[in-house]
Short mmCIF file of C-alpha atoms and ligand atoms in Angstrom, two decimals:
data_model
loop_
_atom_site.label_atom_id
_atom_site.label_comp_id
_atom_site.label_asym_id
_atom_site.label_seq_id
_atom_site.Cartn_x
_atom_site.Cartn_y
_atom_site.Cartn_z
CA MET L 243 27.97 7.56 -0.45
CA TRP L 244 24.36 6.25 -0.31
CA ILE L 245 23.78 4.30 2.91
CA GLU L 246 21.62 1.32 2.11
CA PRO L 247 18.92 0.90 4.79
CA CYS L 248 18.59 -2.57 6.33
CA GLU L 249 16.02 -4.67 4.57
CA ASP L 250 15.66 -7.48 7.06
CA THR L 251 14.92 -7.62 10.75
CA GLU L 252 18.23 -9.21 11.80
CA CYS L 253 20.32 -6.55 10.06
CA PHE L 254 18.19 -3.80 11.60
CA MET L 255 18.34 -5.35 15.07
CA ARG L 256 22.14 -5.69 14.97
CA GLY L 257 22.42 -1.93 14.52
CA LEU L 258 19.80 -1.17 17.14
CA ILE L 259 21.48 -3.44 19.73
CA ARG L 260 24.87 -1.86 18.99
CA ARG L 261 23.43 1.63 19.50
CA ASN L 262 21.47 0.66 22.65
CA PRO L 263 23.61 -1.92 24.49
CA GLY L 264 22.11 -3.85 27.39
CA GLU L 265 18.56 -2.55 26.87
CA SER L 266 16.86 -5.94 26.47
CA GLU L 267 13.27 -4.77 26.98
CA PHE L 268 13.73 -2.04 24.39
CA HIS L 269 15.27 -4.54 21.95
CA GLN L 270 12.31 -6.90 22.49
CA ALA L 271 9.67 -4.22 21.82
CA VAL L 272 11.45 -2.99 18.69
CA ARG L 273 11.95 -6.52 17.36
CA GLU L 274 8.24 -7.32 17.72
CA PHE L 275 7.45 -4.16 15.79
CA VAL L 276 10.09 -4.44 13.08
CA GLU L 277 9.33 -8.12 12.34
CA THR L 278 5.90 -7.13 11.05
CA VAL L 279 6.59 -3.63 9.69
CA MET L 280 9.82 -4.34 7.75
CA PRO L 281 8.10 -6.12 4.81
CA PHE L 282 5.73 -3.15 4.50
CA VAL L 283 8.61 -0.64 4.59
CA LYS L 284 10.52 -2.69 2.05
CA ALA L 285 7.55 -2.62 -0.30
CA ASN L 286 7.19 1.18 0.01
CA PRO L 287 10.36 2.97 -1.14
CA LYS L 288 9.33 6.35 0.32
CA TYR L 289 9.60 4.89 3.83
CA ARG L 290 12.65 2.77 3.12
CA GLU L 291 14.71 5.52 1.52
CA SER L 292 13.98 8.00 4.30
CA GLN L 293 15.45 5.62 6.95
CA ILE L 294 12.13 5.89 8.75
CA LEU L 295 12.64 2.90 11.07
CA GLU L 296 16.09 4.14 12.10
CA ARG L 297 14.59 7.54 12.96
CA MET L 298 11.49 6.15 14.68
CA THR L 299 13.50 3.95 17.04
CA GLU L 300 15.57 6.90 18.31
CA PRO L 301 13.75 8.90 21.03
CA ASP L 302 13.42 12.66 20.54
CA ARG L 303 15.12 13.10 23.94
CA ILE L 304 15.58 11.49 27.35
CA ILE L 305 15.64 13.57 30.52
CA ILE L 306 17.36 11.91 33.51
CA PHE L 307 17.39 13.45 36.95
CA ARG L 308 17.99 12.93 40.66
CA VAL L 309 15.04 12.87 43.09
CA PRO L 310 16.19 13.52 46.66
CA TRP L 311 13.59 13.13 49.42
CA GLU L 312 13.36 12.55 53.15
CA ASP L 313 11.75 9.48 54.74
CA ASP L 314 9.70 9.54 57.96
CA ASN L 315 12.82 8.85 60.04
CA ARG L 316 14.46 11.95 58.50
CA ASN L 317 16.94 9.89 56.48
CA VAL L 318 17.96 11.46 53.19
CA ARG L 319 17.04 9.16 50.28
CA VAL L 320 17.72 9.46 46.58
CA ASN L 321 16.21 7.90 43.45
CA ARG L 322 16.71 8.27 39.73
CA ALA L 323 13.90 9.47 37.47
CA TRP L 324 13.47 9.66 33.70
CA ARG L 325 11.16 11.14 31.12
CA VAL L 326 11.56 9.54 27.69
CA GLN L 327 9.99 11.91 25.15
CA PHE L 328 9.88 9.50 22.27
CA ASN L 329 7.99 11.08 19.39
CA ASN L 330 5.70 14.12 19.11
CA SER L 331 4.94 13.94 15.38
CA ILE L 332 1.17 13.82 15.81
CA GLY L 333 0.63 15.68 19.09
CA PRO L 334 2.10 16.62 22.48
CA TYR L 335 3.94 13.79 24.25
CA LYS L 336 1.62 11.58 26.28
CA GLY L 337 2.30 8.52 28.43
CA GLY L 338 2.36 7.34 32.01
CA LEU L 339 4.78 7.49 34.91
CA ARG L 340 5.86 4.25 36.61
CA PHE L 341 7.19 3.95 40.18
CA HIS L 342 8.76 0.53 40.67
CA PRO L 343 12.20 -0.72 41.73
CA THR L 344 12.58 -2.49 38.35
CA VAL L 345 12.33 0.77 36.39
CA THR L 346 15.36 1.33 34.13
CA GLN L 347 16.02 3.38 31.02
CA SER L 348 15.45 0.24 28.92
CA VAL L 349 12.01 -0.39 30.44
CA LEU L 350 10.97 3.23 29.89
CA LYS L 351 12.27 3.23 26.32
CA PHE L 352 10.28 0.10 25.50
CA LEU L 353 7.17 1.64 27.07
CA GLY L 354 7.71 4.98 25.30
CA PHE L 355 8.23 3.27 21.95
CA GLU L 356 5.02 1.23 22.32
CA GLN L 357 3.17 4.35 23.43
CA VAL L 358 3.94 6.17 20.14
CA PHE L 359 2.02 3.60 18.06
CA LYS L 360 -0.68 2.98 20.65
CA ASN L 361 -1.49 6.69 20.76
CA SER L 362 -1.51 6.81 16.98
CA LEU L 363 -4.04 3.95 16.89
CA THR L 364 -6.50 5.85 19.12
CA GLY L 365 -6.97 8.42 16.33
CA LEU L 366 -6.37 11.23 18.86
CA PRO L 367 -3.62 13.85 18.49
CA MET L 368 -1.12 12.45 21.01
CA GLY L 369 2.62 11.82 20.73
CA GLY L 370 4.32 9.08 22.77
CA ALA L 371 6.36 9.27 25.97
CA LYS L 372 6.93 7.40 29.21
CA GLY L 373 8.59 8.19 32.50
CA GLY L 374 9.04 7.12 36.05
CA ALA L 375 11.49 6.38 38.80
CA ASN L 376 13.23 3.39 40.39
CA PHE L 377 11.32 4.27 43.57
CA ASN L 378 9.51 1.52 45.47
CA PRO L 379 6.21 2.83 46.84
CA LYS L 380 5.52 -0.43 48.76
CA GLY L 381 5.58 0.08 52.51
CA LYS L 382 5.97 3.86 52.23
CA SER L 383 3.66 6.16 54.21
CA ASP L 384 1.36 8.67 52.48
CA ARG L 385 3.69 11.46 53.63
CA GLU L 386 6.72 9.76 52.13
CA ILE L 387 4.88 9.29 48.82
CA MET L 388 3.88 12.96 48.92
CA ARG L 389 7.44 14.15 49.55
CA PHE L 390 8.76 11.95 46.75
CA CYS L 391 6.14 13.20 44.26
CA GLN L 392 6.74 16.83 45.20
CA SER L 393 10.49 16.47 44.82
CA MET L 394 10.09 14.72 41.46
CA MET L 395 7.85 17.51 40.16
CA ILE L 396 10.40 20.17 41.13
CA GLU L 397 12.45 18.96 38.16
CA LEU L 398 9.73 17.47 35.95
CA HIS L 399 7.64 20.67 35.76
CA ARG L 400 10.21 22.28 33.43
CA HIS L 401 9.72 19.54 30.83
CA VAL L 402 5.93 19.03 30.83
CA GLY L 403 2.93 21.19 29.97
CA GLU L 404 -0.54 20.86 28.47
CA ASP L 405 0.81 21.45 24.93
CA THR L 406 4.24 19.86 25.49
CA ASP L 407 4.02 16.63 27.45
CA VAL L 408 1.14 15.29 29.53
CA PRO L 409 2.05 12.41 31.91
CA ALA L 410 -0.44 10.01 33.54
CA GLY L 411 -0.34 6.98 35.86
CA ASP L 412 1.10 3.49 35.40
CA ILE L 413 2.38 0.81 37.81
CA GLY L 414 2.72 2.36 41.27
CA VAL L 415 1.22 5.68 40.15
CA GLY L 416 -2.52 5.97 40.76
CA GLY L 417 -4.93 8.69 41.86
CA ARG L 418 -2.99 9.49 45.05
CA GLU L 419 0.32 10.06 43.27
CA ILE L 420 -1.23 12.04 40.38
CA SER L 421 -2.89 14.33 42.96
CA TYR L 422 0.41 15.02 44.73
CA LEU L 423 2.17 15.62 41.41
CA PHE L 424 -0.57 17.91 40.09
CA GLY L 425 -0.76 19.87 43.36
CA GLN L 426 2.98 20.56 43.17
CA TYR L 427 2.88 21.50 39.47
CA LYS L 428 0.12 24.02 40.20
CA ARG L 429 2.15 25.61 43.01
CA LEU L 430 5.31 25.85 40.92
CA GLU L 431 3.69 27.19 37.76
CA ASN L 432 0.70 29.07 39.21
CA ARG L 433 -1.42 27.66 36.38
CA PHE L 434 -4.40 25.30 36.53
CA VAL L 435 -4.10 23.35 33.29
CA GLY L 436 -4.48 19.77 32.08
CA VAL L 437 -0.81 18.89 32.53
CA LEU L 438 -1.53 15.43 33.96
CA THR L 439 -4.37 12.99 33.34
CA GLY L 440 -5.96 10.58 35.78
CA LYS L 441 -6.72 13.54 38.08
CA GLY L 442 -9.42 13.48 40.79
CA LEU L 443 -12.95 14.27 39.60
CA GLN L 444 -12.99 17.43 41.76
CA PHE L 445 -10.03 18.94 39.89
CA GLY L 446 -10.35 18.17 36.21
CA GLY L 447 -10.37 14.37 36.09
CA SER L 448 -12.58 12.51 33.64
CA LEU L 449 -15.27 10.02 34.49
CA ILE L 450 -14.30 6.49 33.31
CA ARG L 451 -10.54 7.29 33.24
CA THR L 452 -9.93 4.95 36.18
CA GLU L 453 -11.84 2.14 34.49
CA ALA L 454 -10.73 2.89 30.91
CA THR L 455 -7.76 0.56 30.37
CA GLY L 456 -9.50 -2.50 31.84
CA TYR L 457 -12.88 -1.76 30.20
CA GLY L 458 -11.20 -0.96 26.88
CA ASN L 459 -9.27 -4.22 26.96
CA VAL L 460 -12.50 -6.17 27.42
CA TYR L 461 -14.21 -4.19 24.63
CA PHE L 462 -11.29 -5.00 22.34
CA CYS L 463 -11.46 -8.70 23.21
CA GLU L 464 -15.22 -8.75 22.68
CA ASN L 465 -14.64 -7.17 19.25
CA MET L 466 -12.10 -9.90 18.37
CA LEU L 467 -14.48 -12.64 19.52
CA ASN L 468 -17.49 -11.09 17.74
CA HIS L 469 -15.46 -10.83 14.54
CA ALA L 470 -14.83 -14.59 14.84
CA GLY L 471 -18.57 -15.22 15.51
CA ASP L 472 -18.17 -15.69 19.27
CA SER L 473 -18.46 -13.65 22.50
CA LEU L 474 -17.25 -13.47 26.11
CA ASN L 475 -20.61 -14.60 27.46
CA GLY L 476 -20.23 -17.85 29.42
CA LYS L 477 -16.44 -18.03 28.94
CA THR L 478 -14.01 -19.06 31.70
CA VAL L 479 -11.47 -16.27 32.00
CA THR L 480 -8.10 -15.90 33.74
CA VAL L 481 -6.69 -12.49 34.69
CA SER L 482 -3.28 -11.64 36.15
CA GLY L 483 -2.67 -8.62 38.36
CA SER L 484 -4.93 -6.95 40.91
CA GLY L 485 -4.13 -3.31 40.21
CA ASN L 486 -5.96 -0.73 38.15
CA VAL L 487 -6.04 -2.54 34.81
CA ALA L 488 -6.81 -6.01 36.20
CA THR L 489 -9.61 -4.79 38.49
CA TYR L 490 -11.65 -3.10 35.78
CA CYS L 491 -10.93 -5.88 33.32
CA VAL L 492 -12.50 -8.34 35.79
CA GLU L 493 -15.44 -5.98 36.38
CA LYS L 494 -16.33 -5.55 32.70
CA ALA L 495 -15.69 -9.19 31.70
CA THR L 496 -18.05 -10.29 34.49
CA LEU L 497 -20.67 -7.76 33.35
CA LEU L 498 -20.46 -9.30 29.85
CA GLY L 499 -21.23 -12.74 31.27
CA ALA L 500 -17.74 -14.24 31.71
CA ASN L 501 -16.67 -16.26 34.75
CA VAL L 502 -13.35 -14.78 35.91
CA VAL L 503 -11.49 -17.29 38.06
CA THR L 504 -8.05 -15.80 38.84
CA MET L 505 -6.29 -12.60 39.94
CA SER L 506 -2.69 -12.18 41.12
CA ASP L 507 -0.01 -9.93 42.53
CA SER L 508 3.75 -10.24 42.68
CA SER L 509 3.50 -12.88 45.44
CA GLY L 510 1.26 -15.37 43.56
CA PHE L 511 -2.29 -15.89 42.30
CA ILE L 512 -5.71 -16.81 43.68
CA HIS L 513 -7.96 -19.31 41.92
CA ASP L 514 -11.68 -19.06 42.63
CA PRO L 515 -13.59 -21.58 40.46
CA ASN L 516 -16.89 -20.01 41.63
CA GLY L 517 -15.97 -16.75 39.90
CA ILE L 518 -14.88 -13.31 41.15
CA ASP L 519 -18.24 -11.54 41.24
CA ALA L 520 -18.97 -7.89 42.06
CA GLU L 521 -18.94 -8.43 45.84
CA LYS L 522 -15.62 -10.27 45.75
CA LEU L 523 -14.12 -7.66 43.43
CA ALA L 524 -15.20 -4.89 45.85
CA PHE L 525 -13.17 -6.73 48.51
CA VAL L 526 -10.12 -6.86 46.18
CA LYS L 527 -10.43 -3.13 45.37
CA ASP L 528 -10.52 -2.23 49.05
CA LEU L 529 -7.69 -4.67 49.82
CA LYS L 530 -5.35 -3.31 47.12
CA GLU L 531 -6.30 0.37 46.90
CA VAL L 532 -7.17 1.27 50.48
CA ARG L 533 -5.56 -1.29 52.79
CA ARG L 534 -2.67 -1.95 50.37
CA GLY L 535 -2.72 -5.64 51.35
CA ARG L 536 -1.73 -8.85 49.53
CA ILE L 537 -3.91 -10.97 47.24
CA HIS L 538 -3.64 -14.15 49.39
CA GLU L 539 -5.97 -12.45 51.92
CA TYR L 540 -8.79 -13.20 49.42
CA THR L 541 -8.71 -16.90 50.39
CA GLU L 542 -9.23 -16.06 54.07
CA LYS L 543 -12.47 -14.30 53.15
CA PHE L 544 -13.97 -16.49 50.39
CA SER L 545 -14.17 -20.26 50.78
CA GLY L 546 -13.42 -22.44 47.75
CA ALA L 547 -10.60 -20.16 46.61
CA THR L 548 -6.96 -21.24 46.75
CA PHE L 549 -3.70 -19.27 46.78
CA HIS L 550 -0.70 -20.39 44.70
CA GLN L 551 2.45 -18.74 45.97
CA GLY L 552 5.18 -17.64 43.57
CA THR L 553 3.38 -18.82 40.43
CA ARG L 554 1.31 -17.26 37.65
CA PRO L 555 -2.25 -18.16 36.66
CA TRP L 556 -1.57 -19.51 33.16
CA ASN L 557 -1.85 -23.21 34.00
CA VAL L 558 -5.50 -22.75 35.03
CA PRO L 559 -7.67 -23.93 32.09
CA CYS L 560 -9.52 -21.04 30.45
CA GLU L 561 -10.98 -19.89 27.14
CA VAL L 562 -9.83 -16.28 27.42
CA ALA L 563 -6.77 -14.84 29.22
CA PHE L 564 -6.10 -11.22 30.12
CA PRO L 565 -2.49 -10.64 31.29
CA CYS L 566 -2.79 -7.34 33.22
CA ALA L 567 0.20 -7.16 35.60
CA THR L 568 3.56 -6.40 33.97
CA GLN L 569 5.99 -7.10 31.10
CA ASN L 570 7.17 -10.64 30.28
CA GLU L 571 4.73 -12.34 32.65
CA LEU L 572 3.64 -14.97 30.10
CA SER L 573 6.39 -17.23 28.72
CA ALA L 574 6.43 -19.44 25.61
CA ASP L 575 5.95 -22.51 27.84
CA GLU L 576 2.94 -20.92 29.48
CA ALA L 577 1.60 -19.97 26.04
CA ARG L 578 1.82 -23.65 25.01
CA THR L 579 -0.01 -24.66 28.20
CA LEU L 580 -2.79 -22.15 27.51
CA ILE L 581 -3.07 -23.42 23.91
CA SER L 582 -3.24 -27.07 24.96
CA ASN L 583 -5.94 -26.14 27.49
CA GLY L 584 -8.01 -24.72 24.61
CA VAL L 585 -7.57 -20.94 24.98
CA LYS L 586 -9.40 -19.01 22.23
CA ALA L 587 -8.29 -15.43 22.88
CA ILE L 588 -5.56 -13.47 24.68
CA SER L 589 -5.98 -9.75 25.19
CA GLU L 590 -3.04 -7.87 26.69
CA GLY L 591 -3.97 -5.37 29.42
CA ALA L 592 -0.37 -4.94 30.55
CA ASN L 593 2.37 -3.65 28.24
CA MET L 594 4.36 -6.45 26.53
CA PRO L 595 3.21 -9.12 29.03
CA THR L 596 3.86 -11.94 26.54
CA GLU L 597 7.40 -12.92 25.67
CA LEU L 598 8.02 -12.71 21.93
CA ALA L 599 8.33 -16.52 21.57
CA GLY L 600 4.93 -16.78 23.30
CA VAL L 601 3.41 -14.33 20.82
CA HIS L 602 4.71 -16.54 17.98
CA GLU L 603 3.15 -19.62 19.63
CA PHE L 604 -0.27 -17.98 19.84
CA LEU L 605 -0.16 -16.74 16.25
CA GLN L 606 0.96 -20.11 14.92
CA ALA L 607 -1.84 -21.85 16.83
CA GLY L 608 -4.43 -19.47 15.34
CA VAL L 609 -5.39 -18.02 18.75
CA LEU L 610 -6.90 -14.52 18.66
CA PHE L 611 -4.10 -12.41 20.07
CA GLY L 612 -4.78 -8.75 20.97
CA PRO L 613 -1.39 -7.01 21.43
CA ALA L 614 -1.06 -4.36 24.13
CA LYS L 615 -0.68 -1.38 21.83
CA ALA L 616 -4.19 -2.07 20.51
CA ALA L 617 -5.90 -3.86 23.39
CA ASN L 618 -4.91 -1.54 26.25
CA ALA L 619 -5.15 1.75 24.31
CA GLY L 620 -8.43 2.60 26.07
CA GLY L 621 -6.58 4.14 29.01
CA VAL L 622 -4.64 6.67 27.01
CA ALA L 623 -7.68 7.28 24.79
CA VAL L 624 -9.70 8.44 27.79
CA SER L 625 -6.68 10.43 28.96
CA GLY L 626 -6.91 12.18 25.57
CA LEU L 627 -10.59 12.81 26.27
CA GLU L 628 -9.65 14.22 29.70
CA GLN L 629 -7.30 16.66 27.92
CA SER L 630 -10.13 17.72 25.59
CA GLN L 631 -12.47 18.30 28.54
CA ASN L 632 -9.78 20.31 30.39
CA ALA L 633 -9.14 22.46 27.31
CA GLN L 634 -12.86 23.20 27.03
CA ARG L 635 -13.32 23.51 30.82
CA LEU L 636 -16.17 21.01 30.62
CA SER L 637 -16.95 17.61 32.16
CA TRP L 638 -18.68 15.00 30.05
CA SER L 639 -21.08 12.42 31.53
CA ARG L 640 -20.10 8.84 32.32
CA GLU L 641 -22.28 7.56 29.47
CA GLU L 642 -20.74 9.99 26.97
CA VAL L 643 -17.16 9.01 27.85
CA ASP L 644 -17.96 5.27 27.91
CA GLN L 645 -19.65 5.53 24.53
CA LYS L 646 -16.58 7.31 23.07
CA LEU L 647 -14.30 4.64 24.59
CA HIS L 648 -16.48 1.96 23.03
CA SER L 649 -16.27 3.49 19.58
CA ILE L 650 -12.49 4.15 19.82
CA MET L 651 -11.86 0.47 20.69
CA LYS L 652 -14.09 -0.59 17.80
CA ASP L 653 -12.16 1.68 15.41
CA ILE L 654 -8.83 0.29 16.62
CA HIS L 655 -10.15 -3.23 16.05
CA GLU L 656 -11.21 -2.31 12.51
CA LYS L 657 -7.77 -0.81 11.73
CA CYS L 658 -6.11 -4.02 12.96
CA VAL L 659 -8.39 -6.11 10.73
CA GLN L 660 -7.68 -3.83 7.76
CA TYR L 661 -3.89 -4.33 7.98
CA GLY L 662 -3.77 -7.76 9.66
CA GLN L 663 -6.27 -9.88 7.72
CA ASP L 664 -4.70 -12.94 6.10
CA ASP L 665 -6.72 -15.81 4.58
CA GLY L 666 -9.52 -15.40 7.10
CA PHE L 667 -7.16 -15.15 10.12
CA VAL L 668 -6.46 -11.74 11.64
CA ASN L 669 -2.87 -11.20 12.76
CA TYR L 670 -3.62 -8.38 15.20
CA VAL L 671 0.09 -7.83 15.92
CA ARG L 672 0.79 -6.97 12.29
CA GLY L 673 -2.45 -5.02 11.94
CA ALA L 674 -1.77 -2.84 15.01
CA ASN L 675 1.87 -2.24 14.12
CA ILE L 676 1.24 -1.20 10.52
CA ALA L 677 -1.85 0.91 11.29
CA GLY L 678 0.00 2.68 14.15
CA PHE L 679 3.15 3.11 12.03
CA LEU L 680 1.47 4.73 9.00
CA LYS L 681 0.22 7.88 10.70
CA ILE L 682 3.55 8.55 12.42
CA ALA L 683 5.58 7.76 9.30
CA ASP L 684 3.50 10.04 7.06
CA ALA L 685 3.75 12.91 9.56
CA MET L 686 7.53 12.46 9.83
CA LEU L 687 7.93 12.40 6.06
CA ALA L 688 5.86 15.57 5.75
CA TYR L 689 8.15 17.36 8.22
CA GLY L 690 11.24 16.54 6.15
CA ASN L 691 14.38 15.18 7.71
CA VAL L 692 13.47 15.47 11.42
P1 NDP G 145 -0.93 -1.16 39.27
O1 NDP G 145 0.25 -0.67 40.00
O2 NDP G 145 -2.27 -0.62 39.60
O3 NDP G 145 -1.01 -2.76 39.40
C1 NDP G 145 0.04 -3.58 38.98
C2 NDP G 145 -0.32 -5.02 39.30
O4 NDP G 145 0.65 -5.87 38.71
C3 NDP G 145 -0.30 -5.33 40.78
O5 NDP G 145 -1.19 -6.38 41.06
C4 NDP G 145 1.15 -5.77 40.99
O6 NDP G 145 1.35 -6.61 42.12
C5 NDP G 145 1.40 -6.55 39.71
N1 NDP G 145 2.82 -6.51 39.38
C6 NDP G 145 3.59 -5.41 39.18
N2 NDP G 145 4.87 -5.77 38.94
C7 NDP G 145 4.89 -7.12 38.97
C8 NDP G 145 5.90 -8.06 38.77
N3 NDP G 145 7.17 -7.71 38.49
N4 NDP G 145 5.56 -9.39 38.87
C9 NDP G 145 4.29 -9.76 39.16
N5 NDP G 145 3.28 -8.89 39.35
C10 NDP G 145 3.58 -7.59 39.25
O7 NDP G 145 -0.59 -0.95 37.72
P2 NDP G 145 -1.59 -0.86 36.48
O8 NDP G 145 -2.72 -1.79 36.68
O9 NDP G 145 -1.83 0.57 36.18
O10 NDP G 145 -0.65 -1.40 35.30
C11 NDP G 145 -0.53 -2.79 34.98
C12 NDP G 145 -0.01 -2.93 33.56
O11 NDP G 145 -0.89 -2.27 32.65
C13 NDP G 145 1.37 -2.34 33.30
O12 NDP G 145 2.04 -3.10 32.33
C14 NDP G 145 1.05 -0.96 32.71
O13 NDP G 145 2.10 -0.45 31.91
C15 NDP G 145 -0.17 -1.34 31.85
N6 NDP G 145 -1.02 -0.21 31.48
C16 NDP G 145 -1.61 0.57 32.44
C17 NDP G 145 -2.45 1.60 32.07
C18 NDP G 145 -3.20 2.41 33.05
O14 NDP G 145 -4.09 3.18 32.63
N7 NDP G 145 -2.97 2.27 34.35
C19 NDP G 145 -2.65 1.94 30.64
C20 NDP G 145 -2.06 0.99 29.72
C21 NDP G 145 -1.26 -0.02 30.15
P3 NDP G 145 1.97 -6.00 43.49
O15 NDP G 145 0.83 -5.28 44.12
O16 NDP G 145 2.44 -7.19 44.24
O17 NDP G 145 3.09 -5.10 43.06
#
């Protein structure tokens, strides 16, 4: 009997929710994708008849394992880790590792799913994956972090490799953690290969990788504004987060003439109407990366700035907003506040920071809305460039990598315009989803029923 594929989002989502119960973040990411891609699939029988959406929303495999480690007081501790290898149709799996107590299978499936289309948009040969552990790095000593990373790699090394799966950083996984993970991989395998990206410059890392997600997000936003006859120069900008993505987003936006007035962490946000210039940002970098302190300490150092505990920066009037902390950090109510305060553009540095109802608000209001899978693809793009440099045993200059990042973000913007243009307004969500989908779908069709 011929099984009729679902032809509307609600029918499709009912099946997906039944097959993946309780995974709300995964449901949300798929719904955002299917809402825009379903009409395209419906209009193209070759995709519809091959059940392509059903196949694409099922990961290739999920590896789940125990990570036992010992804390500094010699207590035995245990965490759970995952690697979600979502889709390798167009290249080896690629995607970050997240260490955070909120990590669940649902979170990693949503991130892995998004990663598939994001990597496709970069134009580089990378499949999509994501991994991590429900480990909380906050308050842990360097030695504890090292022991955790080494223990995690004892299992993970069997499943990764330069032509199989190449992890990178994400929340809670920065240069320190990647170094511990890479050091352990090298010991276990006795091979020096590009199995992880975001490595130190002394051992195969790429210039600009640290800055790439934040810089790329600003380049994407500047492309959206330029396309609409505007620019970041002179704009008041709000940013959330104070980690890797947020820091370099603030740096590049300021270099392009914007006045960035907020940053945040999980305890609240700081508002500095005078702008977070290079000197102030250097303080934040040292505070968060070296001293591992809290964002409120900014107000003790710089007069005129205020700290707002337990709240997010979206009620501060701005023309451009860059959510760069975590998923679902911008609600529909906050979207309405931003719109009534005259926001012109939102560019997502974090993955899925805007709740779906908030995305709908922005699109209905005609705000330029850069979805994560397009706007924050610069990080994984430069990771792809790090893989190329490792394979060639070469290191490219800062200028060369930055120039490539620039042109990749421009290309992604053009693809979004190509598939998202509608009566003069560009729906970047639809554009990114369809452009990302096409390459994966065509590869899967070519492989047959896989
Ligand atoms: P970091 O760990 O460097 O920084 C995360 C920042 O977000 C910190 O300021 C942290 O505050 C804040 N944060 C984390 N969780 C929460 C929460 N539940 N509520 C409020 N604030 C929170 O991570 P990254 O900068 O690397 O990643 C940020 C986002 O960007 C994530 O969504 C990630 O998936 C995405 N991303 C990252 C890429 C990369 O190259 N690093 C690439 C593409 C996307 P605190 O210090 O208090 O925890």
